mmCIF file of C-alpha atoms in Angstrom:
data_model
loop_
_atom_site.group_PDB
_atom_site.id
_atom_site.type_symbol
_atom_site.label_atom_id
_atom_site.label_comp_id
_atom_site.label_asym_id
_atom_site.label_seq_id
_atom_site.Cartn_x
_atom_site.Cartn_y
_atom_site.Cartn_z
ATOM 1 C CA MET A 20 29.932 5.960 13.556
ATOM 2 C CA GLN A 21 31.284 6.434 10.011
ATOM 3 C CA GLU A 22 30.522 2.789 9.327
ATOM 4 C CA PHE A 23 26.907 3.269 10.409
ATOM 5 C CA TYR A 24 26.651 6.492 8.394
ATOM 6 C CA ARG A 25 27.794 4.596 5.291
ATOM 7 C CA LEU A 26 25.100 1.993 5.901
ATOM 8 C CA ILE A 27 22.439 4.716 6.106
ATOM 9 C CA LYS A 28 23.795 6.331 2.947
ATOM 10 C CA GLY A 29 23.710 2.959 1.197
ATOM 11 C CA GLU A 30 20.085 2.439 2.235
ATOM 12 C CA LEU A 31 19.145 5.840 0.841
ATOM 13 C CA LEU A 32 20.882 5.070 -2.457
ATOM 14 C CA LYS A 33 18.920 1.823 -2.783
ATOM 15 C CA GLN A 34 15.705 3.836 -2.612
ATOM 16 C CA LYS A 35 16.905 6.526 -5.039
ATOM 17 C CA ARG A 36 14.658 5.384 -7.887
ATOM 18 C CA SER A 37 12.150 3.573 -5.730
ATOM 19 C CA PHE A 38 8.410 4.188 -5.792
ATOM 20 C CA LEU A 39 8.686 5.007 -2.078
ATOM 21 C CA TRP A 40 9.687 8.619 -2.649
ATOM 22 C CA PRO A 41 6.532 9.571 -4.588
ATOM 23 C CA VAL A 42 4.435 7.701 -2.008
ATOM 24 C CA VAL A 43 6.136 9.428 0.930
ATOM 25 C CA ILE A 44 5.910 12.873 -0.682
ATOM 26 C CA PHE A 45 2.361 12.668 -2.014
ATOM 27 C CA THR A 46 0.639 10.937 0.924
ATOM 28 C CA PRO A 47 0.593 14.064 3.155
ATOM 29 C CA LEU A 48 -0.376 16.177 0.138
ATOM 30 C CA VAL A 49 -3.326 13.951 -0.724
ATOM 31 C CA GLY A 50 -4.460 13.834 2.906
ATOM 32 C CA THR A 51 -4.376 17.607 3.348
ATOM 33 C CA LEU A 52 -6.044 18.198 -0.033
ATOM 34 C CA LEU A 53 -8.938 16.010 1.093
ATOM 35 C CA THR A 54 -9.187 17.997 4.320
ATOM 36 C CA PHE A 55 -8.979 21.253 2.357
ATOM 37 C CA ALA A 56 -11.819 20.086 0.092
ATOM 38 C CA ASN A 57 -13.850 19.155 3.177
ATOM 39 C CA PHE A 58 -13.411 22.663 4.595
ATOM 40 C CA CYS A 59 -14.201 24.342 1.274
ATOM 41 C CA LEU A 60 -17.443 22.399 0.921
ATOM 42 C CA ARG A 61 -18.577 22.659 4.546
ATOM 43 C CA TYR A 62 -16.790 25.753 5.854
ATOM 44 C CA ASP A 63 -19.831 27.510 7.353
ATOM 45 C CA TYR A 64 -21.040 24.323 9.013
ATOM 46 C CA LEU A 65 -17.593 23.544 10.418
ATOM 47 C CA ARG A 66 -17.159 27.082 11.723
ATOM 48 C CA GLY A 67 -20.494 26.730 13.515
ATOM 49 C CA LEU A 68 -19.367 23.384 14.904
ATOM 50 C CA ALA A 69 -16.140 24.935 16.168
ATOM 51 C CA ALA A 70 -18.098 27.687 17.919
ATOM 52 C CA LYS A 71 -20.387 25.159 19.614
ATOM 53 C CA GLN A 72 -17.453 23.051 20.810
ATOM 54 C CA ASN A 73 -15.391 26.109 21.756
ATOM 55 C CA LEU A 74 -12.594 25.150 19.363
ATOM 56 C CA SER A 75 -10.265 27.470 17.493
ATOM 57 C CA SER A 76 -10.023 27.132 13.714
ATOM 58 C CA TRP A 77 -6.645 25.406 14.093
ATOM 59 C CA GLN A 78 -8.014 22.904 16.606
ATOM 60 C CA LEU A 79 -10.940 22.199 14.300
ATOM 61 C CA LEU A 80 -8.550 21.655 11.381
ATOM 62 C CA LEU A 81 -6.539 19.067 13.314
ATOM 63 C CA THR A 82 -9.687 17.354 14.564
ATOM 64 C CA GLN A 83 -11.176 17.055 11.079
ATOM 65 C CA HIS A 84 -7.902 15.891 9.550
ATOM 66 C CA HIS A 85 -6.670 13.613 12.308
ATOM 67 C CA PHE A 86 -8.752 10.471 11.847
ATOM 68 C CA LEU A 87 -7.993 10.432 8.117
ATOM 69 C CA TRP A 88 -4.282 10.880 8.783
ATOM 70 C CA ALA A 89 -4.315 8.309 11.608
ATOM 71 C CA PHE A 90 -5.064 5.698 8.920
ATOM 72 C CA PHE A 91 -2.988 7.133 6.069
ATOM 73 C CA LEU A 92 0.290 7.307 7.979
ATOM 74 C CA PRO A 93 0.242 3.759 9.449
ATOM 75 C CA LEU A 94 -0.719 2.281 6.065
ATOM 76 C CA VAL A 95 2.174 4.001 4.311
ATOM 77 C CA ALA A 96 4.530 3.196 7.205
ATOM 78 C CA THR A 97 3.659 -0.476 6.684
ATOM 79 C CA ILE A 98 4.425 -0.230 2.962
ATOM 80 C CA VAL A 99 7.712 1.580 3.607
ATOM 81 C CA ALA A 100 8.955 -0.973 6.157
ATOM 82 C CA SER A 101 7.998 -3.905 3.939
ATOM 83 C CA HIS A 102 9.607 -2.471 0.809
ATOM 84 C CA VAL A 103 12.886 -1.503 2.496
ATOM 85 C CA HIS A 104 13.392 -5.110 3.609
ATOM 86 C CA TYR A 105 11.790 -6.747 0.565
ATOM 87 C CA LEU A 106 14.498 -5.305 -1.698
ATOM 88 C CA GLU A 107 17.088 -7.454 0.079
ATOM 89 C CA TYR A 108 15.070 -10.641 -0.339
ATOM 90 C CA LYS A 109 14.235 -9.809 -3.950
ATOM 91 C CA SER A 110 17.849 -9.257 -5.027
ATOM 92 C CA SER A 111 19.477 -11.663 -2.537
ATOM 93 C CA GLY A 112 21.081 -8.572 -1.074
ATOM 94 C CA TRP A 113 21.231 -9.903 2.471
ATOM 95 C CA LYS A 114 24.250 -12.074 1.634
ATOM 96 C CA GLN A 115 26.116 -9.117 0.155
ATOM 97 C CA ILE A 116 25.368 -6.839 3.091
ATOM 98 C CA LEU A 117 26.171 -9.436 5.734
ATOM 99 C CA ALA A 118 29.430 -10.273 3.955
ATOM 100 C CA LEU A 119 30.629 -6.769 4.827
ATOM 101 C CA PRO A 120 32.671 -6.280 8.024
ATOM 102 C CA VAL A 121 29.712 -4.843 9.924
ATOM 103 C CA SER A 122 27.534 -6.341 12.618
ATOM 104 C CA ARG A 123 24.037 -7.576 11.908
ATOM 105 C CA ILE A 124 22.718 -5.229 14.565
ATOM 106 C CA LYS A 125 24.049 -2.202 12.684
ATOM 107 C CA VAL A 126 22.506 -3.477 9.448
ATOM 108 C CA TYR A 127 19.140 -3.942 11.129
ATOM 109 C CA VAL A 128 19.233 -0.571 12.904
ATOM 110 C CA ALA A 129 20.241 1.200 9.670
ATOM 111 C CA LYS A 130 17.084 -0.060 7.995
ATOM 112 C CA TRP A 131 15.016 0.897 11.049
ATOM 113 C CA VAL A 132 16.475 4.410 10.941
ATOM 114 C CA LEU A 133 15.675 4.745 7.220
ATOM 115 C CA VAL A 134 12.043 3.749 7.811
ATOM 116 C CA PHE A 135 11.869 6.161 10.753
ATOM 117 C CA LEU A 136 13.328 9.040 8.716
ATOM 118 C CA LEU A 137 10.820 8.518 5.904
ATOM 119 C CA ASN A 138 7.965 8.554 8.421
ATOM 120 C CA LEU A 139 9.438 11.617 10.114
ATOM 121 C CA PHE A 140 9.474 13.362 6.733
ATOM 122 C CA MET A 141 5.791 12.547 6.190
ATOM 123 C CA ILE A 142 4.788 13.746 9.660
ATOM 124 C CA ILE A 143 6.597 17.071 9.280
ATOM 125 C CA GLU A 144 5.299 17.567 5.736
ATOM 126 C CA ASN A 145 1.774 16.868 6.964
ATOM 127 C CA SER A 146 2.043 19.584 9.621
ATOM 128 C CA ILE A 147 3.432 22.092 7.112
ATOM 129 C CA CYS A 148 0.638 21.310 4.642
ATOM 130 C CA LEU A 149 -1.991 21.794 7.362
ATOM 131 C CA PHE A 150 -0.465 25.156 8.231
ATOM 132 C CA LEU A 151 -0.765 26.173 4.566
ATOM 133 C CA VAL A 152 -4.385 24.986 4.460
ATOM 134 C CA GLY A 153 -5.208 27.221 7.421
ATOM 135 C CA LYS A 154 -3.518 30.202 5.801
ATOM 136 C CA VAL A 155 -5.265 29.664 2.458
ATOM 137 C CA LEU A 156 -8.626 29.388 4.217
ATOM 138 C CA GLY A 157 -7.863 32.593 6.098
ATOM 139 C CA PHE A 158 -8.288 31.413 9.679
ATOM 140 C CA PRO A 159 -8.891 34.468 11.890
ATOM 141 C CA GLU A 160 -6.795 33.223 14.832
ATOM 142 C CA ILE A 161 -3.017 33.436 15.073
ATOM 143 C CA PHE A 162 -1.314 30.193 14.078
ATOM 144 C CA ASP A 163 -1.192 27.871 17.097
ATOM 145 C CA LEU A 164 2.448 26.802 16.907
ATOM 146 C CA SER A 165 2.384 25.067 20.300
ATOM 147 C CA LEU A 166 -0.581 22.907 19.251
ATOM 148 C CA PHE A 167 1.088 21.839 16.013
ATOM 149 C CA LEU A 168 4.453 21.119 17.645
ATOM 150 C CA THR A 169 2.695 18.995 20.258
ATOM 151 C CA TYR A 170 0.749 17.103 17.581
ATOM 152 C CA THR A 171 3.901 16.530 15.540
ATOM 153 C CA GLY A 172 5.852 15.315 18.569
ATOM 154 C CA TYR A 173 3.106 12.932 19.660
ATOM 155 C CA GLN A 174 3.034 11.370 16.194
ATOM 156 C CA ILE A 175 6.810 10.901 16.098
ATOM 157 C CA VAL A 176 6.725 9.026 19.401
ATOM 158 C CA ALA A 177 3.629 6.972 18.553
ATOM 159 C CA VAL A 178 4.797 5.855 15.122
ATOM 160 C CA SER A 179 7.975 4.331 16.587
ATOM 161 C CA GLY A 180 5.949 1.384 17.920
ATOM 162 C CA LEU A 181 4.438 0.711 14.505
ATOM 163 C CA ILE A 182 7.827 1.037 12.812
ATOM 164 C CA GLY A 183 9.363 -1.350 15.326
ATOM 165 C CA SER A 184 6.707 -4.016 14.815
ATOM 166 C CA GLN A 185 6.694 -3.770 11.010
ATOM 167 C CA CYS A 186 10.494 -3.790 10.739
ATOM 168 C CA PHE A 187 10.552 -6.835 13.012
ATOM 169 C CA LEU A 188 8.057 -8.644 10.764
ATOM 170 C CA SER A 189 9.563 -7.484 7.474
ATOM 171 C CA ALA A 190 13.129 -8.433 8.400
ATOM 172 C CA ASN A 191 12.215 -11.890 9.637
ATOM 173 C CA LEU A 192 9.575 -12.861 7.052
ATOM 174 C CA SER A 193 10.969 -13.414 3.566
ATOM 175 C CA ASN A 194 7.489 -13.017 2.077
ATOM 176 C CA ALA A 195 6.815 -9.264 2.091
ATOM 177 C CA SER A 196 3.122 -9.748 1.387
ATOM 178 C CA VAL A 197 2.676 -11.531 4.738
ATOM 179 C CA ALA A 198 4.220 -8.642 6.688
ATOM 180 C CA MET A 199 2.161 -6.130 4.719
ATOM 181 C CA THR A 200 -1.040 -8.104 5.229
ATOM 182 C CA ILE A 201 -0.483 -8.204 8.990
ATOM 183 C CA GLY A 202 0.130 -4.462 8.947
ATOM 184 C CA PHE A 203 -2.926 -3.676 6.833
ATOM 185 C CA VAL A 204 -5.182 -5.835 9.007
ATOM 186 C CA GLY A 205 -3.758 -4.165 12.117
ATOM 187 C CA VAL A 206 -4.379 -0.669 10.737
ATOM 188 C CA ALA A 207 -7.868 -1.578 9.497
ATOM 189 C CA SER A 208 -8.693 -2.926 12.962
ATOM 190 C CA SER A 209 -7.124 -0.021 14.851
ATOM 191 C CA LEU A 210 -10.393 1.838 15.405
ATOM 192 C CA PHE A 211 -11.871 -1.327 16.916
ATOM 193 C CA PHE A 212 -8.859 -1.748 19.208
ATOM 194 C CA ALA A 213 -9.066 1.925 20.195
ATOM 195 C CA GLN A 214 -12.520 1.357 21.686
ATOM 196 C CA SER A 215 -10.753 -0.264 24.635
ATOM 197 C CA GLU A 216 -7.886 1.779 26.047
ATOM 198 C CA GLN A 217 -6.583 -1.243 27.957
ATOM 199 C CA LEU A 218 -6.318 -3.213 24.705
ATOM 200 C CA ALA A 219 -5.090 -0.284 22.594
ATOM 201 C CA LYS A 220 -2.064 0.185 24.853
ATOM 202 C CA PHE A 221 -0.522 -2.997 23.483
ATOM 203 C CA ILE A 222 -1.527 -2.580 19.823
ATOM 204 C CA PRO A 223 1.001 -0.371 17.965
ATOM 205 C CA TYR A 224 -1.422 0.057 15.061
ATOM 206 C CA ALA A 225 -3.880 1.888 17.343
ATOM 207 C CA HIS A 226 -1.421 4.308 18.934
ATOM 208 C CA MET A 227 -1.702 6.938 16.187
ATOM 209 C CA ILE A 228 -5.378 7.454 17.012
ATOM 210 C CA PHE A 229 -4.362 8.747 20.450
ATOM 211 C CA THR A 230 -1.982 11.461 19.160
ATOM 212 C CA LEU A 231 -4.543 14.263 18.762
ATOM 213 C CA PRO A 232 -3.923 16.884 21.500
ATOM 214 C CA ASP A 233 -7.442 16.959 22.892
ATOM 215 C CA PRO A 234 -8.720 16.673 26.489
ATOM 216 C CA THR A 235 -11.038 13.820 25.472
ATOM 217 C CA ILE A 236 -8.162 11.694 24.145
ATOM 218 C CA ASN A 237 -5.703 9.798 26.339
ATOM 219 C CA ASN A 238 -2.395 10.915 24.817
ATOM 220 C CA ALA A 239 -0.466 8.862 27.388
ATOM 221 C CA ILE A 240 -1.250 5.746 25.334
ATOM 222 C CA ALA A 241 0.539 7.190 22.312
ATOM 223 C CA LEU A 242 3.450 8.558 24.318
ATOM 224 C CA ASN A 243 4.137 5.885 26.930
ATOM 225 C CA TYR A 244 3.137 2.750 25.077
ATOM 226 C CA GLY A 245 4.152 3.952 21.616
ATOM 227 C CA PHE A 246 7.673 4.610 22.853
ATOM 228 C CA SER A 247 7.792 1.392 24.909
ATOM 229 C CA CYS A 248 6.573 -0.762 22.014
ATOM 230 C CA GLY A 249 9.123 0.914 19.764
ATOM 231 C CA LEU A 250 11.991 -0.028 22.078
ATOM 232 C CA ILE A 251 10.693 -3.555 22.701
ATOM 233 C CA PHE A 252 10.221 -4.385 19.023
ATOM 234 C CA LEU A 253 13.547 -2.795 18.108
ATOM 235 C CA GLY A 254 15.261 -5.001 20.682
ATOM 236 C CA LEU A 255 13.388 -8.126 19.580
ATOM 237 C CA GLY A 256 14.152 -7.343 15.961
ATOM 238 C CA MET A 257 17.883 -7.109 16.622
ATOM 239 C CA ILE A 258 17.889 -10.367 18.602
ATOM 240 C CA PHE A 259 15.928 -12.335 15.999
ATOM 241 C CA PHE A 260 17.867 -10.855 13.078
ATOM 242 C CA GLN A 261 21.174 -11.834 14.677
ATOM 243 C CA ARG A 262 19.997 -15.449 14.845
ATOM 244 C CA LYS A 263 18.240 -15.495 11.479
ATOM 245 C CA GLU A 264 19.604 -17.839 8.815
ATOM 246 C CA ILE A 265 20.061 -16.106 5.469
ATOM 247 C CA SER A 266 19.708 -18.504 2.542
#
């Protein structure tokens, strides 16, 4: 366990002066600021919309913010996964890491965990920022903690499939731009895939769209298939990385 902890610590140190930290920190801020601006400009209209649809202010906030965030998070997750692995190809760091008395599986999982932790940070920060938006706007209802915890949990499960697929691609493709391009195309096409629930089940890039806690949305796709895809791609990634030739 100490060996694995040292690997995680080493991964964090590599990113100490990386551009990833500003990206991870500011992405939720930018997303919630856009939602805040939307509410400031259209508050009366949105309140009327909430009344017609029988939504609380907090439900309306999540609904308005969700489809922006469902694109923001996967895009940044793709960048994070690509950059974490690209550093090793750029500096020929794979040889140095694999020369250490640690298994390839632990090396691969350590990078997966780092990518997951950075995404977890963004998801939690996003929820906190949305809470602050509601307070600043003076929502009349009591804060719906259960709704926000559910939304946060759904995202954590759903994003694991995307992380698994992008880590698999990024670790096994020496050209980071190829892995990023696949990710960007997948995210850009996610709304199209989401039109068919049968197809969306098997597309990790579309799972985030199904994380909004709403009766009209099939959350089982995000929970069941997001988690399953995460495990499958994590397993495939470990198998392929063990057999990969490092030049």
